[in-house]
XYZ file of N, CA, C and O in Angstrom:
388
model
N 107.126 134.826 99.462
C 106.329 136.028 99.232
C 105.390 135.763 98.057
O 105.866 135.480 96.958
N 104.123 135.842 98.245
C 103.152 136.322 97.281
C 103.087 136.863 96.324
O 104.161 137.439 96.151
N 102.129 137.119 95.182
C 102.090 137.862 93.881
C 101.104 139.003 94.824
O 101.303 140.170 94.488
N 100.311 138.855 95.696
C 99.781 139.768 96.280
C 100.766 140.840 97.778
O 100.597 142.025 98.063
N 101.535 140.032 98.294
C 102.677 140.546 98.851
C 103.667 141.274 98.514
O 104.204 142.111 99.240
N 104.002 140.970 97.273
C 105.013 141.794 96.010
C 104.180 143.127 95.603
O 104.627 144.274 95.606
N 103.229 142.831 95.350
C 102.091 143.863 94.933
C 101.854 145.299 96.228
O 101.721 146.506 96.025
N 101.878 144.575 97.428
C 101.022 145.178 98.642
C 102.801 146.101 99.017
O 102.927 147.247 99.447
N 103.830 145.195 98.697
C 105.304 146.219 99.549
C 105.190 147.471 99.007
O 104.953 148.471 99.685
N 105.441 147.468 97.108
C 105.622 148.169 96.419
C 104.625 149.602 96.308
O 104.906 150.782 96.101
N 103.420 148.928 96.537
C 101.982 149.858 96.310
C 102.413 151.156 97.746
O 102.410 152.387 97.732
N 102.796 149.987 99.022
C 103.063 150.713 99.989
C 104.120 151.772 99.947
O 103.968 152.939 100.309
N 105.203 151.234 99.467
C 106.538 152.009 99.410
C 106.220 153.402 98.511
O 106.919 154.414 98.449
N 105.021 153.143 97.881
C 105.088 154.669 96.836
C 104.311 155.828 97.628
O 104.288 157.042 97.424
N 103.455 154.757 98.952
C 102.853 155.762 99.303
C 101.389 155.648 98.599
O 100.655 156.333 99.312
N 100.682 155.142 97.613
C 99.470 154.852 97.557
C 98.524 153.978 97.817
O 98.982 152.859 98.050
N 97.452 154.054 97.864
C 95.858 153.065 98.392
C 96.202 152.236 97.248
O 97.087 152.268 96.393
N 94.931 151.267 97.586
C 94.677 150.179 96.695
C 93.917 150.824 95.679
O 93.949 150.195 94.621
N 93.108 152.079 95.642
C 92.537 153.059 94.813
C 93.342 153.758 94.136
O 93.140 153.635 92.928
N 94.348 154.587 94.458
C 95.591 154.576 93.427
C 96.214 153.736 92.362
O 96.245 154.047 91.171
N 96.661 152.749 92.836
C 96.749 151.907 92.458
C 95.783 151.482 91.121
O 96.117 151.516 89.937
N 94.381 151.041 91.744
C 93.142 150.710 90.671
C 93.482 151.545 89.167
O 93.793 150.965 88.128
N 93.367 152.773 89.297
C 93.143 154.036 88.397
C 94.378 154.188 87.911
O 94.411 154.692 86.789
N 95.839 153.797 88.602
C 97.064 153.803 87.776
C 97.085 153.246 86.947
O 97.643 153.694 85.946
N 96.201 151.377 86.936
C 96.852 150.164 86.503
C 95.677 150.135 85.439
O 95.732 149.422 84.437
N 94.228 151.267 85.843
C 93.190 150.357 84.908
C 92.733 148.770 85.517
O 92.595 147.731 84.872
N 92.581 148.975 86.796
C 91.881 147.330 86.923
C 91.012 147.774 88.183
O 91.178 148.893 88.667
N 90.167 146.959 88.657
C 89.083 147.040 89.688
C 89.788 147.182 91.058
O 90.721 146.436 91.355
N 89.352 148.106 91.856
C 89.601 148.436 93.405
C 89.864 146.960 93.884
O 90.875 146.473 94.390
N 88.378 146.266 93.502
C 88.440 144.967 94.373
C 88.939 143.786 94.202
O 89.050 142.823 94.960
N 89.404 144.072 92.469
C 90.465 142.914 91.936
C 92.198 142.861 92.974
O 92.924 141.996 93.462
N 92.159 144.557 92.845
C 93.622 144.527 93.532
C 93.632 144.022 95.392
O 94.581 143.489 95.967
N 92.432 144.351 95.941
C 92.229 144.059 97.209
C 92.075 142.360 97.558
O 92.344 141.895 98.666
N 91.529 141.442 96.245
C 91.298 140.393 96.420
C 92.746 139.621 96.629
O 93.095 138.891 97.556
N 93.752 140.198 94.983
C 95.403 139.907 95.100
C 95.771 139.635 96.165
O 96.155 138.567 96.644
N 95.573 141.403 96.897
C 96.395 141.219 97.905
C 96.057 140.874 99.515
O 96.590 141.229 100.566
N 95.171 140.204 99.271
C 94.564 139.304 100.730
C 94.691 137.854 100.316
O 94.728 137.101 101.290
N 94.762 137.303 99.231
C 95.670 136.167 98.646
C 94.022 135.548 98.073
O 94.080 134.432 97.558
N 92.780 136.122 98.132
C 91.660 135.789 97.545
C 91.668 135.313 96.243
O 90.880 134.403 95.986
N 92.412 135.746 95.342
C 92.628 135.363 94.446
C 94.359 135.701 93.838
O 95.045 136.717 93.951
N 94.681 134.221 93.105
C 95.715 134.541 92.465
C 96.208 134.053 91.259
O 97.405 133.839 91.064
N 95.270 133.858 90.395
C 95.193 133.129 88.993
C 94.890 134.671 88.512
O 93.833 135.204 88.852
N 96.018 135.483 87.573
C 95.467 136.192 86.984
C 95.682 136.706 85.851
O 96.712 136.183 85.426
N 95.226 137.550 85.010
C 95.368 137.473 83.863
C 96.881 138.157 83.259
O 97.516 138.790 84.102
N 97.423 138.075 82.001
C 98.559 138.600 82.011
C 98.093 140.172 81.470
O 98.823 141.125 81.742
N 97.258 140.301 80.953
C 97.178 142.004 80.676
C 96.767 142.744 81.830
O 96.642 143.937 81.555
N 96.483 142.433 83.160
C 96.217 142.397 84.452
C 97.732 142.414 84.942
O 98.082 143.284 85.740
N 98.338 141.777 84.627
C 99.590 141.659 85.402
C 100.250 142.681 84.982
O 100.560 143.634 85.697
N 100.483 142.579 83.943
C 101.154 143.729 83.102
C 101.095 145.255 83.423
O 102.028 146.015 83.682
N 99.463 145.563 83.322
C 99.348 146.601 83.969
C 99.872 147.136 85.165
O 100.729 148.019 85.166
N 99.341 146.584 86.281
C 100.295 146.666 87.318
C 101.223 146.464 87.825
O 101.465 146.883 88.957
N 102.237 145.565 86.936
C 103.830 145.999 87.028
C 104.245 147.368 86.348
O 105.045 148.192 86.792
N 103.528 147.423 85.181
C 103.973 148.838 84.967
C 103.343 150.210 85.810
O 103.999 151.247 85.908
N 102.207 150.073 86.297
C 101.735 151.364 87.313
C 103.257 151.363 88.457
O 103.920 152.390 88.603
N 103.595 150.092 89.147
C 104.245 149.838 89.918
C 105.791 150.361 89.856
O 106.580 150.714 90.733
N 105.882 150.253 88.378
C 107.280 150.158 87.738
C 108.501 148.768 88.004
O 109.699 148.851 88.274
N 107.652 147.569 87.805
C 108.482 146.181 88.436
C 108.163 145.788 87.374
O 107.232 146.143 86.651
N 109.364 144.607 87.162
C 109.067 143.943 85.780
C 108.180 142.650 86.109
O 108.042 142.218 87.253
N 107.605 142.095 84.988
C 106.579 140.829 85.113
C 107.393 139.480 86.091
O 106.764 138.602 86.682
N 108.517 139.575 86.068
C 109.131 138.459 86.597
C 109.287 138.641 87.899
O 109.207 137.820 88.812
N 109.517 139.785 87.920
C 109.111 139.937 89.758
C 107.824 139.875 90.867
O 107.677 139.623 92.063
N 106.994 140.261 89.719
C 105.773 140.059 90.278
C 104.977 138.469 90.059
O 103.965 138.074 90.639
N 105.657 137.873 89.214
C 105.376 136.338 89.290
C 106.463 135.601 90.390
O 106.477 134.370 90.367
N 107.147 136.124 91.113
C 108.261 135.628 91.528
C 109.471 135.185 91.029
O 110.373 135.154 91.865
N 109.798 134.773 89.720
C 110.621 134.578 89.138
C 111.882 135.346 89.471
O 112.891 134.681 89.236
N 112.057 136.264 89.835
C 113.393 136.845 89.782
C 113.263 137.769 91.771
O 112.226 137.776 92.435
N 114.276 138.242 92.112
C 114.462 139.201 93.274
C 114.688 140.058 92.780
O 114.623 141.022 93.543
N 114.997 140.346 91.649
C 115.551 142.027 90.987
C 114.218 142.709 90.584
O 113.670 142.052 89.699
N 113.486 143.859 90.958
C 112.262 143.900 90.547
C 112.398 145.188 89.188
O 111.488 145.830 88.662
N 113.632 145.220 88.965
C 113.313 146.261 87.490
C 113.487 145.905 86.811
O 114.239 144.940 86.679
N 112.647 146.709 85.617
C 112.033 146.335 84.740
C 113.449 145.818 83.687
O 114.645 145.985 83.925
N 112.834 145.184 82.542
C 114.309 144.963 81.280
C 113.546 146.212 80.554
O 112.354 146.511 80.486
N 115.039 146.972 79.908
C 114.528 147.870 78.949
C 113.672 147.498 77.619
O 113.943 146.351 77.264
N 112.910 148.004 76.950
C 111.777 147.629 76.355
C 112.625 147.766 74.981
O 113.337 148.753 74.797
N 112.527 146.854 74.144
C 112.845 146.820 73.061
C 111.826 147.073 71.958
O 110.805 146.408 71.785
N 112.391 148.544 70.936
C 112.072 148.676 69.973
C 110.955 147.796 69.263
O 111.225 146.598 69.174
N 109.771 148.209 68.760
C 109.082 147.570 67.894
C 108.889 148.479 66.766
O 109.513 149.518 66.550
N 107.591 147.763 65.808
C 107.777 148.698 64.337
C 106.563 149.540 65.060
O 105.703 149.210 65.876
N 106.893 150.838 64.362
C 105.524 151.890 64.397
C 106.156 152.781 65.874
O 105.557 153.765 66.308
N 107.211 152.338 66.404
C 107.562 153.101 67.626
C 108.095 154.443 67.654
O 108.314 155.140 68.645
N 108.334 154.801 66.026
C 108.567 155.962 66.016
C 110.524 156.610 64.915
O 110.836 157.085 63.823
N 111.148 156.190 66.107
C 112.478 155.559 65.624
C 113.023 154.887 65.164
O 114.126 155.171 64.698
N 112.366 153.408 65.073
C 112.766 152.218 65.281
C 113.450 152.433 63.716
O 113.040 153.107 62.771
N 114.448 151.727 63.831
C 115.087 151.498 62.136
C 115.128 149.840 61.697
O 115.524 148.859 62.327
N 114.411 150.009 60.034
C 114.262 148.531 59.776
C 115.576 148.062 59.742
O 116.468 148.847 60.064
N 115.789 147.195 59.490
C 116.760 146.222 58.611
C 116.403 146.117 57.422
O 115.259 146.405 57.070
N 117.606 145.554 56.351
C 117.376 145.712 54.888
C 116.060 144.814 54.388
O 115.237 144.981 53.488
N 116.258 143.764 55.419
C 115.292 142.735 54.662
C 113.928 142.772 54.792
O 113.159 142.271 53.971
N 113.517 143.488 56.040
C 112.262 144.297 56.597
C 111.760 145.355 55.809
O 110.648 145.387 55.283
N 112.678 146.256 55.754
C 112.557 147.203 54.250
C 112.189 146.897 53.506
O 111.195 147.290 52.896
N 113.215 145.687 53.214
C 112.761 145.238 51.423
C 111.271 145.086 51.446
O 110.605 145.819 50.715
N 110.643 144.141 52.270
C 109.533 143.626 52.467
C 108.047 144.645 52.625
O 106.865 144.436 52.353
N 108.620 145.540 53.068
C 107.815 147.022 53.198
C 107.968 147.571 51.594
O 107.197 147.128 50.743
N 108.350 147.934 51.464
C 108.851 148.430 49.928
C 109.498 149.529 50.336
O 109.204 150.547 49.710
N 110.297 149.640 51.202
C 111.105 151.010 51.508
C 112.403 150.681 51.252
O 112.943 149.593 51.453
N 113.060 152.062 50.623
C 114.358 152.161 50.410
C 115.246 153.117 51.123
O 114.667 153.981 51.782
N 116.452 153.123 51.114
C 117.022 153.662 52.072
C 117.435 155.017 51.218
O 118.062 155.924 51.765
């Protein structure tokens, strides 16, 4: 199976166009139509990205790498809101507990 085949099940299974799709992911009608007729398949990773997440599949599925197509839960970064430093991160910030 394809990166454009993986692309074309999923798009199908939700029930939307390749225009859905476009406007979910942020990428061109005809980028996603090229994917998935196998026109092109060198593509970019903020491209990819996008449309695993419109899709809700993780990057490894849509490169083929894996058969499990969900996503890994997203791990915490700084500025996320919640996230809690560690002491030594702190320290480095100048924050105290």
């Amino acid at each position: 199976m394809t990166l454009g085949d993986r692309i074309k099940k999923f798009r199908h299974a939700r029930g939307w166009t390749m225009r859905d799709l476009a406007k979910l992911s942020r990428v061109d009608h005809g980028w996603i139509c090229r994917v998935e007729t196998g026109e092109r398949s060198n593509i970019s990773l903020e491209a990819a990205t996008r449309v695993a997440q419109a899709l809700g599949v993780s990057l490894d599925y849509l490169a083929g790498l894996t058969f499990d197509p969900t996503p890994r839960p997203r791990r915490p970064r700084p500025g996320d809101g919640d996230t809690v430093l560690g002491d030594h991160t702190a320290a480095l910030l100048g924050e105290t507990s």
